[in-house]
CSV table of C-alpha atoms in Angstrom, one decimal:
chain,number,residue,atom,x,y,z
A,923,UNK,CA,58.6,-2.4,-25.2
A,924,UNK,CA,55.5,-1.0,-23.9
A,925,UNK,CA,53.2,0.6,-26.3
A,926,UNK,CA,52.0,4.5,-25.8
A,927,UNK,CA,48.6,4.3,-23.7
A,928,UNK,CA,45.3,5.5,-26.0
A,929,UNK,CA,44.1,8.3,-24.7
A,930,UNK,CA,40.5,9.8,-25.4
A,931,UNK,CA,40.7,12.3,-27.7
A,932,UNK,CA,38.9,14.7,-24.9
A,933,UNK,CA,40.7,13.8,-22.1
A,934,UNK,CA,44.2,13.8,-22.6
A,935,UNK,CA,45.9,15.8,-20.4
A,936,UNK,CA,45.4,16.4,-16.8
A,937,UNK,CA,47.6,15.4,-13.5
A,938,UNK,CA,44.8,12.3,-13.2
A,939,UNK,CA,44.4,9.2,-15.2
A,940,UNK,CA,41.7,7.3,-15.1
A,941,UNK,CA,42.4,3.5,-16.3
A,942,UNK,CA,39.4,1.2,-17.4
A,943,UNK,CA,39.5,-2.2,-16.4
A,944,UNK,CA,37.6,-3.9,-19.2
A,945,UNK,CA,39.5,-1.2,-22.2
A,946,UNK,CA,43.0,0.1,-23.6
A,947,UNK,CA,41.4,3.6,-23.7
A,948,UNK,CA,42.3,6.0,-20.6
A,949,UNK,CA,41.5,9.3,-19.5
A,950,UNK,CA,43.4,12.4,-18.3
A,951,UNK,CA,41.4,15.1,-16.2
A,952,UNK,CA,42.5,17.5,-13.6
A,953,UNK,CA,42.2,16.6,-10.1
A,954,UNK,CA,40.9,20.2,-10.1
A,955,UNK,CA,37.8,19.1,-11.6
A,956,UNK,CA,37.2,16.0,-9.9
A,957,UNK,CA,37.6,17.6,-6.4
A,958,UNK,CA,35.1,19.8,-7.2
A,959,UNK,CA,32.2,17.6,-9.0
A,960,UNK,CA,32.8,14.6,-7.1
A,961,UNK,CA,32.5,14.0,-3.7
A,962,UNK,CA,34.1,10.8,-3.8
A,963,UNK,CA,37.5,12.0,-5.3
A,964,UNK,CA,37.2,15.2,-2.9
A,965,UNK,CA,37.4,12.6,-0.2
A,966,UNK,CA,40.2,10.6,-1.5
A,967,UNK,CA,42.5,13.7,-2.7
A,968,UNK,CA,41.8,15.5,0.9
A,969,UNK,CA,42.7,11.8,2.0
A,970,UNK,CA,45.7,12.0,0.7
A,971,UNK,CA,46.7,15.8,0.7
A,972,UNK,CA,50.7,14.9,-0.1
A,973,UNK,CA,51.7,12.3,-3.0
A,974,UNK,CA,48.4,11.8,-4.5
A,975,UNK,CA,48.0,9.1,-6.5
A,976,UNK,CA,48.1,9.6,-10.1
A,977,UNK,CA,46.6,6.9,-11.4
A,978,UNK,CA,43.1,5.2,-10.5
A,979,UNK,CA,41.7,2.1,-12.3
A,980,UNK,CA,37.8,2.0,-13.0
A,981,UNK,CA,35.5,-0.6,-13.4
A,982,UNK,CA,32.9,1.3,-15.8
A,983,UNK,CA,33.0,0.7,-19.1
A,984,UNK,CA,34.3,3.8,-21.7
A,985,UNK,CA,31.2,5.6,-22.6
A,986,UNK,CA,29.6,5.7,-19.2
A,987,UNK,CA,33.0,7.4,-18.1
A,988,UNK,CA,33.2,9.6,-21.7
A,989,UNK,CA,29.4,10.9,-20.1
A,990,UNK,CA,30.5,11.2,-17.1
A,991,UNK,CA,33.6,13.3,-17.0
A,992,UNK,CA,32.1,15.1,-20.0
A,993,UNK,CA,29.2,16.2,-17.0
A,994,UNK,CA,31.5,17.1,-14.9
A,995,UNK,CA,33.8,19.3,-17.3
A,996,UNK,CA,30.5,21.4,-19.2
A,997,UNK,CA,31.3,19.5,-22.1
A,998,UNK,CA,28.6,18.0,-24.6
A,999,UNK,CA,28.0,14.5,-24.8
A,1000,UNK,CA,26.7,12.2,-27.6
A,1001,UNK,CA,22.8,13.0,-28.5
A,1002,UNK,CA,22.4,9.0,-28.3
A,1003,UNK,CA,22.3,9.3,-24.8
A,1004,UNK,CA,19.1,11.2,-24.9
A,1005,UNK,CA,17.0,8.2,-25.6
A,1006,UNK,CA,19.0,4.9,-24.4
A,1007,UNK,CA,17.9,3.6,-21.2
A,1008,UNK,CA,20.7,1.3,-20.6
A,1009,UNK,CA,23.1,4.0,-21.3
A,1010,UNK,CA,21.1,6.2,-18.4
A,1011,UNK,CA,20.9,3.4,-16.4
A,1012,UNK,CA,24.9,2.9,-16.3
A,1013,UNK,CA,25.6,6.5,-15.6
A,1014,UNK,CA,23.2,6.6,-13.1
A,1015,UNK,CA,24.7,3.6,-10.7
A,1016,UNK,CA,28.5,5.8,-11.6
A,1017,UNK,CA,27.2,8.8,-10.9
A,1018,UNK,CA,25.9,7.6,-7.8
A,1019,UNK,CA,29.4,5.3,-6.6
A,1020,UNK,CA,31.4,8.9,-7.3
A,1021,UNK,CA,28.8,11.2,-6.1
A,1022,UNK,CA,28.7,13.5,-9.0
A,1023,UNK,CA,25.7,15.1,-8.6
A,1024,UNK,CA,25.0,17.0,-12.0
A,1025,UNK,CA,25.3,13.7,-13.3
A,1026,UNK,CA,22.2,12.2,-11.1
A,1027,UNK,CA,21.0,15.7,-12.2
A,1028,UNK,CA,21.4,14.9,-16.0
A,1029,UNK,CA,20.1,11.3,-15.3
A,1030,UNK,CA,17.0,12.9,-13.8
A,1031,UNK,CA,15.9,15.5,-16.8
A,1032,UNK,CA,16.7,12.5,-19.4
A,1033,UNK,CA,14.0,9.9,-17.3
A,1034,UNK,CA,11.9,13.4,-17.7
A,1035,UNK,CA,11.6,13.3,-21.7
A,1036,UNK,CA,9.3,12.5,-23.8
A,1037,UNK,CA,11.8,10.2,-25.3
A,1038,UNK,CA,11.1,8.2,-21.7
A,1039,UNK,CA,7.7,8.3,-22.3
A,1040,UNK,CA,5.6,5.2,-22.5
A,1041,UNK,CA,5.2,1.5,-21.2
A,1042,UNK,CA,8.1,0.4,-22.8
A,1043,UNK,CA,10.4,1.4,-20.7
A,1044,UNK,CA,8.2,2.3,-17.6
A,1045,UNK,CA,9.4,-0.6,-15.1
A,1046,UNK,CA,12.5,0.3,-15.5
A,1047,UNK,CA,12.5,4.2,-15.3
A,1048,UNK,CA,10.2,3.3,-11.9
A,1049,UNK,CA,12.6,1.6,-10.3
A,1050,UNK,CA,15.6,4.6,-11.2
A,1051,UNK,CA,13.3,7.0,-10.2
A,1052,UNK,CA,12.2,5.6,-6.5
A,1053,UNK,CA,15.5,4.5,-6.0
A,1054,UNK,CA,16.4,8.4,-6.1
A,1055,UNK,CA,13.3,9.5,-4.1
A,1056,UNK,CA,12.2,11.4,-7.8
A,1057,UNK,CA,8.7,11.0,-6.6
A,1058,UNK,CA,6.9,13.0,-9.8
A,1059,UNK,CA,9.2,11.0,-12.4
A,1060,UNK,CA,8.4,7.4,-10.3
A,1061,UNK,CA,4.7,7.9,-10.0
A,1062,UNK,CA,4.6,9.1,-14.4
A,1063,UNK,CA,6.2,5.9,-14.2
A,1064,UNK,CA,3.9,3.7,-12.1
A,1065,UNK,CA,0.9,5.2,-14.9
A,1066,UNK,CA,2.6,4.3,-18.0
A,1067,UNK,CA,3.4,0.7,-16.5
A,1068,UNK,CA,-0.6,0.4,-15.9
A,1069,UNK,CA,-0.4,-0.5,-19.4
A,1070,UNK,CA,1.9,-3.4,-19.0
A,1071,UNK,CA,1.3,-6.8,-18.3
A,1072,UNK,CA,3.5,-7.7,-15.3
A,1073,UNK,CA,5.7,-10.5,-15.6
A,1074,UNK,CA,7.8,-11.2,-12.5
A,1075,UNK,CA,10.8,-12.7,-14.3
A,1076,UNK,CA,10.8,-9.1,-15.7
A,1077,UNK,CA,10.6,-6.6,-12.8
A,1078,UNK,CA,13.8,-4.8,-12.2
A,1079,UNK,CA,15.8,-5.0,-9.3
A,1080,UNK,CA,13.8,-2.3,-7.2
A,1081,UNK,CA,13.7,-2.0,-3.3
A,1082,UNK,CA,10.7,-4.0,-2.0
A,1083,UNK,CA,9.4,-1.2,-0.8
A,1084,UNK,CA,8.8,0.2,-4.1
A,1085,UNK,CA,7.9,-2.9,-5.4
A,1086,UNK,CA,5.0,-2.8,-2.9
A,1087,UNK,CA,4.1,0.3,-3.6
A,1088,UNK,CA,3.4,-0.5,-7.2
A,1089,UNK,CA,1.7,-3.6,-7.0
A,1090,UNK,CA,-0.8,-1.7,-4.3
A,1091,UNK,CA,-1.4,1.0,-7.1
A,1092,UNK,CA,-2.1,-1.5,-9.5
A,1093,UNK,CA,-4.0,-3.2,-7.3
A,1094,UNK,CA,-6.2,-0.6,-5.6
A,1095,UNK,CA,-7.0,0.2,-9.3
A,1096,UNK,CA,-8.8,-3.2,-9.8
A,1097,UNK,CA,-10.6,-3.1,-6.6
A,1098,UNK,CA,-12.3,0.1,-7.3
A,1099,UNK,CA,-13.0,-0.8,-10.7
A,1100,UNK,CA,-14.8,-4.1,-9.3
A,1101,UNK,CA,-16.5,-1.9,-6.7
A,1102,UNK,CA,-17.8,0.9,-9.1
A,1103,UNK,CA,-19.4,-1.7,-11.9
A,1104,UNK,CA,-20.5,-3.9,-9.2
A,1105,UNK,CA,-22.7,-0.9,-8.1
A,1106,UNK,CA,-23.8,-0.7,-11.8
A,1107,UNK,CA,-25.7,-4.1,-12.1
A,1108,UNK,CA,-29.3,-2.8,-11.4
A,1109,UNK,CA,-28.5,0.0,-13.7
A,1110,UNK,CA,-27.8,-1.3,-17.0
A,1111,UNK,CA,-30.5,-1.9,-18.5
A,1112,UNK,CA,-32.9,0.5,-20.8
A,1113,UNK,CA,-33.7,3.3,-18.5
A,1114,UNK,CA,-31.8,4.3,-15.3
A,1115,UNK,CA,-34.9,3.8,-13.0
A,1116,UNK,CA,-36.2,0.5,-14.6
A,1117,UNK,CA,-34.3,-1.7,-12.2
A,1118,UNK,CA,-33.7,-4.5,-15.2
A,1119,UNK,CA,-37.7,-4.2,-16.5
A,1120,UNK,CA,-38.5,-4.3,-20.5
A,1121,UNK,CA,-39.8,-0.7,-20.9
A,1122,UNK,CA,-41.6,-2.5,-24.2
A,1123,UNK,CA,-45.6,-2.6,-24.2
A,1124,UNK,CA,-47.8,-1.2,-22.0
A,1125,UNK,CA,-46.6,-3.5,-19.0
A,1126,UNK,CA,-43.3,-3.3,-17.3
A,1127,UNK,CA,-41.8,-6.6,-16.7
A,1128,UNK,CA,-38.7,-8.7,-16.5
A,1129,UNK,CA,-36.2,-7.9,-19.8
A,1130,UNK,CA,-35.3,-12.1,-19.2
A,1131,UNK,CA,-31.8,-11.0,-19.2
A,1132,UNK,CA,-29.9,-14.1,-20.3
A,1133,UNK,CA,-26.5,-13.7,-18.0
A,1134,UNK,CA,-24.8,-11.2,-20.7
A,1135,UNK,CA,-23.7,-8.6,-18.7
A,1136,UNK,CA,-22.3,-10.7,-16.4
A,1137,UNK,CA,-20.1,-12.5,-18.8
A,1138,UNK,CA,-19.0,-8.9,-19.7
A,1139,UNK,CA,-18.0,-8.0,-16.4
A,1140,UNK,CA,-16.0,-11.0,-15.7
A,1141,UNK,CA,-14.3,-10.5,-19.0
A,1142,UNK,CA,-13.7,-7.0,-17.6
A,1143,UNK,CA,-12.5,-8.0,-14.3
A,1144,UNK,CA,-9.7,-10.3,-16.1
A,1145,UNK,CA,-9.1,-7.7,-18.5
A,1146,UNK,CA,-8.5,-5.0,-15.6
A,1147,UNK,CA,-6.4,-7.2,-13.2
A,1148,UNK,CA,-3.8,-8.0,-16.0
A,1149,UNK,CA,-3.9,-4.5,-17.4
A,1150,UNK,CA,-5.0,-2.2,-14.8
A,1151,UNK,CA,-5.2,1.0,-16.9
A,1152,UNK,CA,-8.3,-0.6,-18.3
A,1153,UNK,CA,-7.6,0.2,-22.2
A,1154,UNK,CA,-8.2,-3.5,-23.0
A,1155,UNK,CA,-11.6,-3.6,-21.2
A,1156,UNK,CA,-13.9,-3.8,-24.5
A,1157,UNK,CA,-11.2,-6.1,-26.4
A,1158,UNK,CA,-13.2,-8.9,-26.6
A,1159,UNK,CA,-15.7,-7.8,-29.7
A,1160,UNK,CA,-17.5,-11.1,-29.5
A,1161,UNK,CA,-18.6,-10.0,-26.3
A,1162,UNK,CA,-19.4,-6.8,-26.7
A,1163,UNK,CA,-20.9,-7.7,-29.6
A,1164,UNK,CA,-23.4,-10.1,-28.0
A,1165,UNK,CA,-24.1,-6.8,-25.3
A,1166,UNK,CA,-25.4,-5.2,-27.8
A,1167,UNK,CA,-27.7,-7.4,-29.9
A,1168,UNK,CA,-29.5,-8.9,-26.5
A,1169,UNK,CA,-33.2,-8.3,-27.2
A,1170,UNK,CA,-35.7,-7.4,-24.3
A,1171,UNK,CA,-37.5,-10.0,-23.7
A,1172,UNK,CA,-39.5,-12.5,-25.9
A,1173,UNK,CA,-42.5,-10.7,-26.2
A,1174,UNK,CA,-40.3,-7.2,-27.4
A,1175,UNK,CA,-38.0,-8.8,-29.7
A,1176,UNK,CA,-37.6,-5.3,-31.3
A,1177,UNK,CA,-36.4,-3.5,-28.0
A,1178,UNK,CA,-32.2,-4.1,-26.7
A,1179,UNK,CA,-31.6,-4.9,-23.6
A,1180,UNK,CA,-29.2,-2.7,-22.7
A,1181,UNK,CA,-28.4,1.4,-24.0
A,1182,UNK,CA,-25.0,0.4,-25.6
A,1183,UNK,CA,-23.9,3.9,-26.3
A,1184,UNK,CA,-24.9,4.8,-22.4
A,1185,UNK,CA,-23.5,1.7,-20.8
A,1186,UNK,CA,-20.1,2.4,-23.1
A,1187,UNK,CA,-20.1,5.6,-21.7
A,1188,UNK,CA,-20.4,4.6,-18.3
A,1189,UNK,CA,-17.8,1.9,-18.6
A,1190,UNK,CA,-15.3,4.5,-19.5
A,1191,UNK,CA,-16.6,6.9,-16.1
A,1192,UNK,CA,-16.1,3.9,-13.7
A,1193,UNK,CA,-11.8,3.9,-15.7
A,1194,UNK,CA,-11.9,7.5,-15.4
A,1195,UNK,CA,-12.4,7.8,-11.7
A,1196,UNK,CA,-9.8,5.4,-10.7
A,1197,UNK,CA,-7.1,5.5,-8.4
A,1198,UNK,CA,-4.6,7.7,-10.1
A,1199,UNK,CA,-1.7,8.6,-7.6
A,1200,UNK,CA,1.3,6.1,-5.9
A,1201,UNK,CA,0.0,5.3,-2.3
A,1202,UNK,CA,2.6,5.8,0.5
A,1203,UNK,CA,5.3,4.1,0.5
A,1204,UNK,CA,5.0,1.3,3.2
C-alpha cells in the first residue's frame, strides 16, 4: 500500500506537483503561476499546450524550492535567508536554471545588505555578483575582499574573466602603493626640503640613516601584496618602533630621524589614493 505523499503545508494544492529528488516532501502550485514567473515552465507548458504533465521531479533540495515558489507566489519566506550565503547561493543557481526572475531579483537586494557586508563572505558574493553582470554589488565586493588574504584552494568557481579582473585590482593596488612611497624616500626625514640632512647644530649634514626606513618599506611592501587594502601596513610594532627611536646622527643624539607623526600621516595618504574601482573586464 502506498503511503499518502507529504505535502508542504504552503503548497498543497495546485494542478502541478513538484517532486524532490533527494526528499519525501512535494509541492502543489498552479501552473498559472509558474507560466507566469518562470520562463522555463512558460516554455514547457506552451510546449505542451494539451495533456500537460502533472508531475515534474526536481533536483533542488526543499528549502531552496520552499524560497523559490514562495518568490514566485508573494508569499514571505523564512528571515534566515536574509543572512545565509549558502542558502542565497542555492537559490540563485535555481532561480537561474527556471528563469524566475524576481528570484535573481531577491538574490540581488540580499548580496545588497549589510548583513553581506564584509570580507568574510566577499569572494564569494564577487563571484555571484559578476556572474550576473551586478557590477556595483561585484566591485563592493572586490573592496571588502582587499582585506583577505587570497588563498587559491579557496577562490570560488568564478569565470576567469572575473578572476582576472580581481587579481589586476588587487594587484594595481600594490603597484601604486610601491610607486607612491618609492617617491617618498628623499622625503622622510626631519624637514620636507632637507633631502635626508640632520637639521641638528649649526651645520647641515648627513642624519647617518642606518637602513631603517628601508626595512620599513619592505615590511610594507609584503604587508600590501598579501593584503592589499593596506590596514596591516604598521602591524609589525617592532618595526615601527625602531622608526621612531632612530636618532640623527651621532653628533645630535637628541634629534629623531624621522617626523613619526608626519611620515604616519603620509603613509596613510599614499593607502588613501589607491586604486579604488574594478578595471575592465578583459
Amino acid at each position: 500500500m502506498n503511503s499518502k505523499p507529504n505535502y508542504h503545508p504552503d503548497f498543497t494544492d495546485g494542478d502541478v506537483e513538484l517532486i524532490l529528488a533527494d526528499s519525501e516532501t512535494r509541492f502543489r502550485i498552479e501552473s498559472s503561476t509558474l507560466r507566469r514567473t518562470s520562463e522555463f515552465f512558460a516554455a514547457v507548458f506552451v510546449v505542451g499546450a494539451k495533456g500537460e504533465p502533472a508531475h515534474f521531479t526536481i533536483d533542488e533540495d526543499e528549502h531552496t524550492v520552499e524560497v523559490l515558489l514562495k518568490i514566485a507566489s508573494g508569499l514571505r519566506f523564512p528571515n534566515e535567508w536574509v543572512d545565509n550565503l549558502d542558502g542565497i547561493e542555492l537559490l540563485a543557481r535555481a532561480a537561474e536554471k527556471y528563469e524566475v526572475g524576481a528570484a535573481l531579483e531577491v538574490v540581488r537586494l540580499l548580496l545588497d545588505s549589510s548583513a553581506m557586508r564584509g570580507p568574510a563572505a566577499s569572494l564569494r558574493k564577487y563571484a555571484l555578483a559578476s556572474r550576473h553582470g551586478w557590477h556595483d554589488i561585484a566591485q563592493d565586493a572586490a573592496r571588502d575582499a582587499l582585506d583577505v588574504v587570497l588563498d587559491f584552494d579557496d577562490i570560488p568557481d568564478m569565470d576567469m574573466r572575473h578572476l582576472t579582473r580581481l587579481l589586476s585590482f588587487r594587484q594595481k593596488r600594490v603597484e601604486a602603493f610601491v610607486k607612491a612611497i618609492s617617491f617618498r624616500d628623499d622625503v622622510t626625514a626631519i624637514g620636507a626640503a632637507n633631502r635626508g640632512l640632520c637639521p641638528g647644530g649649526s651645520t647641515e649634514h648627513s642624519i647617518g640613516e642606518d637602513g631603517t626606513w628601508q626595512y620599513l618599506k619592505a615590511k610594507m611592501l609584503l604587508r600590501i601584496a598579501e593584503m592589499p587594502s593596506g590596514v596591516t601596513l604598521l602591524d609589525d610594532g617592532d618595526v615601527v618602533h625602531n622608526v621612531r627611536g632612530v636618532r640623527a646622527c651621532a653628533r645630535h643624539s637628541s634629534s629623531k630621524a624621522y617626523d613619526w607623526e608626519r611620515l604616519h600621516a603620509e603613509i596613510l595618504a599614499c593607502v588613501a589614493q589607491l586604486p579604488k574601482d574594478l578595471p575592465r573586464l578583459p
